[in-house]
């Protein structure tokens, strides 16, 4: 990985944008440009050159990296030390950066069992909308000094500040993993997954589509072998590729010429009842629908199940990507945006039109 | 230590009229304002600091809280939330010109959903009561502060509390899904959701650890976990504190994340042993308690591995609890360490710094050097696996100047923690106690940004004012400020 600290240049760029009152479009590797609202901003703030590892001590299970570092490079480095990001981030492209991973806040298959991106974030160095370099959190596991600005940055789509560095908690790579499958209906799959959640099983990934439930067991070889005896199923080979295709959405389910909706729901037996067009993950807590039915219907449906819906990949729709916020909550979001980015120069409109 | 808040100078007529105004909004028995009734609310767990509030309100319904908040907004009265009052940093320290809003009557468990593995509870529910209520479903709520029989879940959220099992299961922030909050102007908002994520900014994280400065938490949905099939505890004795510290770092470095990994030094071991007779080796310089949990075979494998690691890292003795009773006994000593130390010293002052694990040995050596310098004894008890230290500084408040000496000593420990890359508070919060150390950890711009975030929630600055984030003025007075890139901080402020 290149070592390249561009903090000063990035800060100058932001300050001149502030002087000229021109909004900035923040870019990492552009791998997630499909996500969120389309904004037409000419002044790009490219962070992809701001690379390198600021601190990595494998024995501390923590790493601090510059935001432009490629996710791929960081994951390679971690792997050399037999460590990983517990949340198995999707990359959606070779050039995905750490900054983009945090700003989008997306987690992969292991998320329900080992936590999300935000759960792993320990600290950040950011530039706020006044052009000031600020640090919150740190590299230690516990830290309650000041409000949790670090985690606030996760999933904010760059609208609250420019990430310069992020510190993460890491996880040892599991000694051994095995992926199995059962041919079952969505309903039976949900029942099985909910049952496993109630016990100590080494399940750390699940997905269902096209009449098959796939699940991964991770632990020591002995523990996995014993769980396999109890849970049964057919062994899936090349499982790493399998899970990578799911999380990076290279699987054919995601490449249909339809709107791809993401439903985030509580663990429930409720079927999304669109069986043929549904891909279930996270024990039913993340469901993907490839569907052209109206946004309002899908959103209402998710709300009825106490969840929310994101238009993740819009094929031909002009709909808002993110689930609308109730009025008072939106107002609080606007006040918070104004507190961190008073001139509204960071990615205005990328997340919600009002932010 | 006092909050950064100058109480409004209210005449006794003004006070009476404010109390009358509040009283008309509420049924009888909700508002306390007579001196003898206010007495129990004068302090939280940081009991050296006491203050009588204008009034204490103990509402029973959300509508009553709303009415109180609106009245206080209209009359510019500060509001300090209080859960069980076990906080150790003065977060629930009352303000002379303010209302103390006690949430103890909100003590109902509203819903348990075993399939979703969640429980929805009111803020006054005690931490342990949640695990007790869901035990019938073979589930538990993981964060377990040592104060768990008393502290409230609302207080836990407000402090982002941790506990012995947070090494493996995470802090409060990792174990909650949704909050209902009332803003200072009485608006009820839902942040987070019953699903794993929710649209918009991560206000759930922002609210967690906000020490009652951003909103009043009125409902909490927590995540539950299946009870581990098996739990084992190892007790390892060391004849050197630093060796014990290195053993901790090496267990984690070997890819093992125990459910809990706690350390006690000799003074703590002796105090606990005298108090609860846990069977601790009283001559050891330090002991480690390592809890391993999970499936049956998994735990068997881990016990073997950790045992070997401890021995190869210098443990002079390693015991494995042979029964549930013995396991409970091993823990009893650790869990009662604070009260045990309370028996051997008239007073103690509990610190809460966190450091990278590898600096354990270094910081412990530094603490014993400072202990010599200040001529005050220290007993160390801590969440070693997380690098979260709780040095207990022993002092006697009856000796003039000793409290101030203990505070200065404590402040120096925290400064050292920051210097080795750590933080001034791992789980107890800033409250009024660590306002000065906040000036060491943060720059003026960083503090200003935190104030701006508060204003986004509470523009009038009425929720727990003067706590958690110091004013720049205070930092300038304190003097020991963060020198950022060689610039003198707060240049615009007068020096005293
Ligand atoms: C013996 C002992 C051991 C302890 N061990 C631990 C430990 O292991 N780990 C740990 O983390 N802490 C520990 N603590 C500290 C303390 O118990 C925790 O901070 C706890 O979370 C406080 O809960 P409480 O209900 O007592 O809150 P309080 O002390 O009443 O309040 C704490 C803060 O939260 C705010 N607050 C309370 N309720 C609300 C609400 N509903 N809405 C908004 N704000 C609110 C208050 O304004 C205050 O700022 C210990 C304390 C003692 C005395």
PDB file of C-alpha atoms in Angstrom, chain B residues 188-399:
ATOM      1  CA  UNK B 188     -41.062  12.238  21.351  1.00  0.00           C
ATOM      2  CA  UNK B 189     -38.661  10.739  18.779  1.00  0.00           C
ATOM      3  CA  UNK B 190     -37.793   7.174  17.879  1.00  0.00           C
ATOM      4  CA  UNK B 191     -34.133   6.596  17.076  1.00  0.00           C
ATOM      5  CA  UNK B 192     -32.795   3.325  15.729  1.00  0.00           C
ATOM      6  CA  UNK B 193     -35.355   0.633  14.978  1.00  0.00           C
ATOM      7  CA  UNK B 194     -36.244  -2.942  15.773  1.00  0.00           C
ATOM      8  CA  UNK B 195     -34.255  -3.937  12.701  1.00  0.00           C
ATOM      9  CA  UNK B 196     -30.441  -3.988  12.673  1.00  0.00           C
ATOM     10  CA  UNK B 197     -30.190  -0.567  11.045  1.00  0.00           C
ATOM     11  CA  UNK B 198     -32.415   2.393  10.343  1.00  0.00           C
ATOM     12  CA  UNK B 199     -32.530   5.229   7.821  1.00  0.00           C
ATOM     13  CA  UNK B 200     -30.703   8.490   8.453  1.00  0.00           C
ATOM     14  CA  UNK B 201     -27.836   9.289  10.787  1.00  0.00           C
ATOM     15  CA  UNK B 202     -26.802   6.929  13.553  1.00  0.00           C
ATOM     16  CA  UNK B 203     -28.510   8.845  16.334  1.00  0.00           C
ATOM     17  CA  UNK B 204     -28.650   5.668  18.366  1.00  0.00           C
ATOM     18  CA  UNK B 205     -24.870   5.779  18.714  1.00  0.00           C
ATOM     19  CA  UNK B 206     -24.914   9.518  19.345  1.00  0.00           C
ATOM     20  CA  UNK B 207     -27.477   9.188  22.151  1.00  0.00           C
ATOM     21  CA  UNK B 208     -25.525   6.360  23.762  1.00  0.00           C
ATOM     22  CA  UNK B 209     -23.061   7.840  26.195  1.00  0.00           C
ATOM     23  CA  UNK B 210     -24.545  11.352  25.884  1.00  0.00           C
ATOM     24  CA  UNK B 211     -24.913  11.609  29.683  1.00  0.00           C
ATOM     25  CA  UNK B 212     -28.386  13.115  29.657  1.00  0.00           C
ATOM     26  CA  UNK B 213     -27.293  16.176  27.625  1.00  0.00           C
ATOM     27  CA  UNK B 214     -29.150  15.459  24.391  1.00  0.00           C
ATOM     28  CA  UNK B 215     -32.508  13.983  25.379  1.00  0.00           C
ATOM     29  CA  UNK B 216     -34.450  12.044  27.980  1.00  0.00           C
ATOM     30  CA  UNK B 217     -34.505   8.332  27.208  1.00  0.00           C
ATOM     31  CA  UNK B 218     -38.003   6.984  27.788  1.00  0.00           C
ATOM     32  CA  UNK B 219     -37.874   3.527  26.225  1.00  0.00           C
ATOM     33  CA  UNK B 220     -35.144   1.117  25.220  1.00  0.00           C
ATOM     34  CA  UNK B 221     -35.214  -1.955  22.997  1.00  0.00           C
ATOM     35  CA  UNK B 222     -32.255  -4.167  23.837  1.00  0.00           C
ATOM     36  CA  UNK B 223     -30.759  -7.114  21.992  1.00  0.00           C
ATOM     37  CA  UNK B 224     -30.709 -10.443  23.784  1.00  0.00           C
ATOM     38  CA  UNK B 225     -28.341 -13.358  23.322  1.00  0.00           C
ATOM     39  CA  UNK B 226     -28.808 -17.077  23.876  1.00  0.00           C
ATOM     40  CA  UNK B 227     -27.264 -18.145  27.165  1.00  0.00           C
ATOM     41  CA  UNK B 228     -23.982 -19.919  26.576  1.00  0.00           C
ATOM     42  CA  UNK B 229     -24.180 -23.686  26.814  1.00  0.00           C
ATOM     43  CA  UNK B 230     -21.175 -23.750  29.079  1.00  0.00           C
ATOM     44  CA  UNK B 231     -19.115 -21.273  31.094  1.00  0.00           C
ATOM     45  CA  UNK B 232     -15.689 -21.845  32.636  1.00  0.00           C
ATOM     46  CA  UNK B 233     -13.495 -19.598  34.707  1.00  0.00           C
ATOM     47  CA  UNK B 234      -9.744 -19.784  35.187  1.00  0.00           C
ATOM     48  CA  UNK B 235      -7.925 -18.036  37.964  1.00  0.00           C
ATOM     49  CA  UNK B 236      -4.229 -17.392  37.396  1.00  0.00           C
ATOM     50  CA  UNK B 237      -1.808 -16.043  39.962  1.00  0.00           C
ATOM     51  CA  UNK B 238       1.297 -14.002  39.093  1.00  0.00           C
ATOM     52  CA  UNK B 239       4.162 -12.828  41.226  1.00  0.00           C
ATOM     53  CA  UNK B 240       4.605  -9.718  39.160  1.00  0.00           C
ATOM     54  CA  UNK B 241       1.933  -7.256  37.972  1.00  0.00           C
ATOM     55  CA  UNK B 242       3.628  -6.478  34.676  1.00  0.00           C
ATOM     56  CA  UNK B 243       3.902 -10.162  33.780  1.00  0.00           C
ATOM     57  CA  UNK B 244       0.167 -10.460  34.348  1.00  0.00           C
ATOM     58  CA  UNK B 245      -0.347  -7.478  32.048  1.00  0.00           C
ATOM     59  CA  UNK B 246       1.693  -9.120  29.319  1.00  0.00           C
ATOM     60  CA  UNK B 247      -0.217 -12.376  29.706  1.00  0.00           C
ATOM     61  CA  UNK B 248      -3.424 -10.451  28.988  1.00  0.00           C
ATOM     62  CA  UNK B 249      -2.002  -8.942  25.816  1.00  0.00           C
ATOM     63  CA  UNK B 250      -0.768 -12.374  24.715  1.00  0.00           C
ATOM     64  CA  UNK B 251      -4.086 -14.147  25.180  1.00  0.00           C
ATOM     65  CA  UNK B 252      -5.776 -11.609  22.916  1.00  0.00           C
ATOM     66  CA  UNK B 253      -2.877 -11.592  20.496  1.00  0.00           C
ATOM     67  CA  UNK B 254      -3.370 -15.344  20.118  1.00  0.00           C
ATOM     68  CA  UNK B 255      -6.800 -14.744  18.673  1.00  0.00           C
ATOM     69  CA  UNK B 256      -8.723 -15.720  21.784  1.00  0.00           C
ATOM     70  CA  UNK B 257     -11.486 -13.364  22.922  1.00  0.00           C
ATOM     71  CA  UNK B 258     -12.547 -14.511  26.380  1.00  0.00           C
ATOM     72  CA  UNK B 259     -16.014 -13.569  27.650  1.00  0.00           C
ATOM     73  CA  UNK B 260     -14.235 -11.687  30.427  1.00  0.00           C
ATOM     74  CA  UNK B 261     -10.624 -11.069  31.378  1.00  0.00           C
ATOM     75  CA  UNK B 262     -10.189  -9.214  34.647  1.00  0.00           C
ATOM     76  CA  UNK B 263      -7.195  -8.348  36.753  1.00  0.00           C
ATOM     77  CA  UNK B 264      -6.698  -7.461  40.425  1.00  0.00           C
ATOM     78  CA  UNK B 265      -3.479  -6.446  42.120  1.00  0.00           C
ATOM     79  CA  UNK B 266      -2.318  -7.453  45.591  1.00  0.00           C
ATOM     80  CA  UNK B 267      -4.057  -4.754  47.653  1.00  0.00           C
ATOM     81  CA  UNK B 268      -7.370  -5.548  45.901  1.00  0.00           C
ATOM     82  CA  UNK B 269      -6.847  -9.296  46.293  1.00  0.00           C
ATOM     83  CA  UNK B 270      -6.281  -8.917  50.024  1.00  0.00           C
ATOM     84  CA  UNK B 271      -9.207  -6.561  50.553  1.00  0.00           C
ATOM     85  CA  UNK B 272     -11.585  -8.868  48.649  1.00  0.00           C
ATOM     86  CA  UNK B 273     -10.322 -11.980  50.332  1.00  0.00           C
ATOM     87  CA  UNK B 274     -10.899 -10.474  53.768  1.00  0.00           C
ATOM     88  CA  UNK B 275     -14.361  -9.414  52.712  1.00  0.00           C
ATOM     89  CA  UNK B 276     -15.856 -12.383  50.792  1.00  0.00           C
ATOM     90  CA  UNK B 277     -13.338 -15.231  51.291  1.00  0.00           C
ATOM     91  CA  UNK B 278     -13.204 -16.159  47.625  1.00  0.00           C
ATOM     92  CA  UNK B 279     -10.141 -18.319  48.222  1.00  0.00           C
ATOM     93  CA  UNK B 280      -7.797 -15.970  46.341  1.00  0.00           C
ATOM     94  CA  UNK B 281      -4.024 -16.471  46.690  1.00  0.00           C
ATOM     95  CA  UNK B 282      -3.286 -13.544  49.003  1.00  0.00           C
ATOM     96  CA  UNK B 283       0.438 -13.527  48.327  1.00  0.00           C
ATOM     97  CA  UNK B 284       0.077 -13.127  44.591  1.00  0.00           C
ATOM     98  CA  UNK B 285       1.144  -9.792  43.115  1.00  0.00           C
ATOM     99  CA  UNK B 286      -1.793 -10.049  40.716  1.00  0.00           C
ATOM    100  CA  UNK B 287      -4.492 -12.439  39.652  1.00  0.00           C
ATOM    101  CA  UNK B 288      -6.282 -12.782  36.352  1.00  0.00           C
ATOM    102  CA  UNK B 289      -9.809 -14.107  36.068  1.00  0.00           C
ATOM    103  CA  UNK B 290     -10.528 -15.440  32.615  1.00  0.00           C
ATOM    104  CA  UNK B 291     -14.050 -16.499  31.713  1.00  0.00           C
ATOM    105  CA  UNK B 292     -14.610 -18.622  28.613  1.00  0.00           C
ATOM    106  CA  UNK B 293     -18.079 -19.363  27.301  1.00  0.00           C
ATOM    107  CA  UNK B 294     -19.842 -20.889  24.307  1.00  0.00           C
ATOM    108  CA  UNK B 295     -20.666 -24.383  23.111  1.00  0.00           C
ATOM    109  CA  UNK B 296     -19.429 -27.359  25.093  1.00  0.00           C
ATOM    110  CA  UNK B 297     -16.447 -28.473  22.987  1.00  0.00           C
ATOM    111  CA  UNK B 298     -15.523 -24.938  22.128  1.00  0.00           C
ATOM    112  CA  UNK B 299     -15.115 -24.134  25.817  1.00  0.00           C
ATOM    113  CA  UNK B 300     -13.133 -27.335  26.461  1.00  0.00           C
ATOM    114  CA  UNK B 301     -10.697 -26.401  23.704  1.00  0.00           C
ATOM    115  CA  UNK B 302     -10.384 -22.822  24.921  1.00  0.00           C
ATOM    116  CA  UNK B 303      -9.783 -23.795  28.544  1.00  0.00           C
ATOM    117  CA  UNK B 304      -6.839 -25.958  27.473  1.00  0.00           C
ATOM    118  CA  UNK B 305      -5.386 -23.240  25.246  1.00  0.00           C
ATOM    119  CA  UNK B 306      -5.718 -20.458  27.786  1.00  0.00           C
ATOM    120  CA  UNK B 307      -4.305 -22.596  30.572  1.00  0.00           C
ATOM    121  CA  UNK B 308      -1.188 -23.261  28.546  1.00  0.00           C
ATOM    122  CA  UNK B 309      -0.883 -19.638  27.526  1.00  0.00           C
ATOM    123  CA  UNK B 310      -1.123 -18.475  31.126  1.00  0.00           C
ATOM    124  CA  UNK B 311       1.525 -20.936  32.282  1.00  0.00           C
ATOM    125  CA  UNK B 312       3.881 -20.125  29.430  1.00  0.00           C
ATOM    126  CA  UNK B 313       3.378 -16.414  30.187  1.00  0.00           C
ATOM    127  CA  UNK B 314       4.592 -16.653  33.745  1.00  0.00           C
ATOM    128  CA  UNK B 315       1.555 -17.613  35.824  1.00  0.00           C
ATOM    129  CA  UNK B 316       2.720 -19.351  39.001  1.00  0.00           C
ATOM    130  CA  UNK B 317      -0.602 -21.074  39.528  1.00  0.00           C
ATOM    131  CA  UNK B 318      -3.690 -21.668  37.368  1.00  0.00           C
ATOM    132  CA  UNK B 319      -6.955 -22.939  38.841  1.00  0.00           C
ATOM    133  CA  UNK B 320     -10.098 -23.915  36.963  1.00  0.00           C
ATOM    134  CA  UNK B 321     -13.421 -23.554  38.761  1.00  0.00           C
ATOM    135  CA  UNK B 322     -14.672 -27.094  39.260  1.00  0.00           C
ATOM    136  CA  UNK B 323     -18.300 -26.223  39.874  1.00  0.00           C
ATOM    137  CA  UNK B 324     -20.804 -23.419  39.400  1.00  0.00           C
ATOM    138  CA  UNK B 325     -20.382 -22.569  43.085  1.00  0.00           C
ATOM    139  CA  UNK B 326     -16.650 -22.226  42.733  1.00  0.00           C
ATOM    140  CA  UNK B 327     -17.082 -20.108  39.621  1.00  0.00           C
ATOM    141  CA  UNK B 328     -19.463 -17.840  41.499  1.00  0.00           C
ATOM    142  CA  UNK B 329     -16.920 -17.609  44.318  1.00  0.00           C
ATOM    143  CA  UNK B 330     -14.104 -16.637  41.931  1.00  0.00           C
ATOM    144  CA  UNK B 331     -16.305 -13.836  40.627  1.00  0.00           C
ATOM    145  CA  UNK B 332     -17.634 -12.780  44.011  1.00  0.00           C
ATOM    146  CA  UNK B 333     -14.205 -11.473  44.943  1.00  0.00           C
ATOM    147  CA  UNK B 334     -13.939  -9.410  41.784  1.00  0.00           C
ATOM    148  CA  UNK B 335     -17.508  -8.131  41.854  1.00  0.00           C
ATOM    149  CA  UNK B 336     -17.198  -6.966  45.441  1.00  0.00           C
ATOM    150  CA  UNK B 337     -13.786  -5.424  45.004  1.00  0.00           C
ATOM    151  CA  UNK B 338     -15.013  -1.832  45.307  1.00  0.00           C
ATOM    152  CA  UNK B 339     -16.944  -2.308  48.560  1.00  0.00           C
ATOM    153  CA  UNK B 340     -14.089  -4.468  49.849  1.00  0.00           C
ATOM    154  CA  UNK B 341     -11.648  -1.617  49.293  1.00  0.00           C
ATOM    155  CA  UNK B 342     -14.216   0.653  50.940  1.00  0.00           C
ATOM    156  CA  UNK B 343     -13.749  -1.390  54.111  1.00  0.00           C
ATOM    157  CA  UNK B 344     -10.006  -0.883  54.324  1.00  0.00           C
ATOM    158  CA  UNK B 345      -9.955   2.831  53.611  1.00  0.00           C
ATOM    159  CA  UNK B 346     -12.201   5.644  54.846  1.00  0.00           C
ATOM    160  CA  UNK B 347     -12.603   6.828  51.261  1.00  0.00           C
ATOM    161  CA  UNK B 348     -11.494   5.785  47.806  1.00  0.00           C
ATOM    162  CA  UNK B 349     -11.521   7.502  44.472  1.00  0.00           C
ATOM    163  CA  UNK B 350     -12.244   5.284  41.457  1.00  0.00           C
ATOM    164  CA  UNK B 351     -10.528   6.118  38.161  1.00  0.00           C
ATOM    165  CA  UNK B 352     -11.576   4.852  34.736  1.00  0.00           C
ATOM    166  CA  UNK B 353      -8.814   5.369  32.162  1.00  0.00           C
ATOM    167  CA  UNK B 354      -8.406   3.101  29.163  1.00  0.00           C
ATOM    168  CA  UNK B 355      -5.130   2.286  27.417  1.00  0.00           C
ATOM    169  CA  UNK B 356      -3.888   0.028  24.642  1.00  0.00           C
ATOM    170  CA  UNK B 357      -3.371  -3.389  26.251  1.00  0.00           C
ATOM    171  CA  UNK B 358       0.332  -3.413  25.447  1.00  0.00           C
ATOM    172  CA  UNK B 359       0.830  -0.373  27.706  1.00  0.00           C
ATOM    173  CA  UNK B 360      -0.587  -2.148  30.778  1.00  0.00           C
ATOM    174  CA  UNK B 361       2.804  -2.914  32.326  1.00  0.00           C
ATOM    175  CA  UNK B 362       4.069   0.605  31.694  1.00  0.00           C
ATOM    176  CA  UNK B 363       1.037   2.374  33.142  1.00  0.00           C
ATOM    177  CA  UNK B 364       0.946   0.141  36.228  1.00  0.00           C
ATOM    178  CA  UNK B 365       4.563   0.988  36.944  1.00  0.00           C
ATOM    179  CA  UNK B 366       3.724   4.666  36.510  1.00  0.00           C
ATOM    180  CA  UNK B 367       0.769   4.406  38.903  1.00  0.00           C
ATOM    181  CA  UNK B 368       2.929   2.880  41.621  1.00  0.00           C
ATOM    182  CA  UNK B 369       5.519   5.628  41.117  1.00  0.00           C
ATOM    183  CA  UNK B 370       2.801   8.282  41.479  1.00  0.00           C
ATOM    184  CA  UNK B 371       1.471   6.455  44.511  1.00  0.00           C
ATOM    185  CA  UNK B 372       4.873   6.935  46.173  1.00  0.00           C
ATOM    186  CA  UNK B 373       5.019  10.552  45.113  1.00  0.00           C
ATOM    187  CA  UNK B 374       1.569  11.412  46.460  1.00  0.00           C
ATOM    188  CA  UNK B 375       1.912   9.143  49.456  1.00  0.00           C
ATOM    189  CA  UNK B 376      -1.495   7.625  48.748  1.00  0.00           C
ATOM    190  CA  UNK B 377      -2.112   3.902  48.364  1.00  0.00           C
ATOM    191  CA  UNK B 378      -3.735   2.454  45.256  1.00  0.00           C
ATOM    192  CA  UNK B 379      -5.669  -0.756  44.712  1.00  0.00           C
ATOM    193  CA  UNK B 380      -5.995  -1.794  41.071  1.00  0.00           C
ATOM    194  CA  UNK B 381      -9.027  -3.650  39.766  1.00  0.00           C
ATOM    195  CA  UNK B 382      -9.758  -3.676  36.094  1.00  0.00           C
ATOM    196  CA  UNK B 383     -11.228  -4.911  32.867  1.00  0.00           C
ATOM    197  CA  UNK B 384      -7.791  -5.971  31.659  1.00  0.00           C
ATOM    198  CA  UNK B 385      -8.929  -7.487  28.372  1.00  0.00           C
ATOM    199  CA  UNK B 386     -10.296  -4.105  27.284  1.00  0.00           C
ATOM    200  CA  UNK B 387      -7.378  -2.153  28.747  1.00  0.00           C
ATOM    201  CA  UNK B 388      -9.869  -0.369  31.026  1.00  0.00           C
ATOM    202  CA  UNK B 389      -8.227   0.483  34.363  1.00  0.00           C
ATOM    203  CA  UNK B 390      -9.943   1.185  37.646  1.00  0.00           C
ATOM    204  CA  UNK B 391      -7.204   2.305  40.013  1.00  0.00           C
ATOM    205  CA  UNK B 392      -8.830   2.973  43.384  1.00  0.00           C
ATOM    206  CA  UNK B 393      -6.956   5.729  45.182  1.00  0.00           C
ATOM    207  CA  UNK B 394      -7.266   5.330  48.950  1.00  0.00           C
ATOM    208  CA  UNK B 395      -7.591   8.504  50.998  1.00  0.00           C
ATOM    209  CA  UNK B 396      -9.293   9.987  54.009  1.00  0.00           C
ATOM    210  CA  UNK B 397     -11.548  12.950  53.359  1.00  0.00           C
ATOM    211  CA  UNK B 398     -11.267  13.931  57.017  1.00  0.00           C
ATOM    212  CA  UNK B 399      -7.603  14.775  56.512  1.00  0.00           C
TER     213      UNK B 399
END
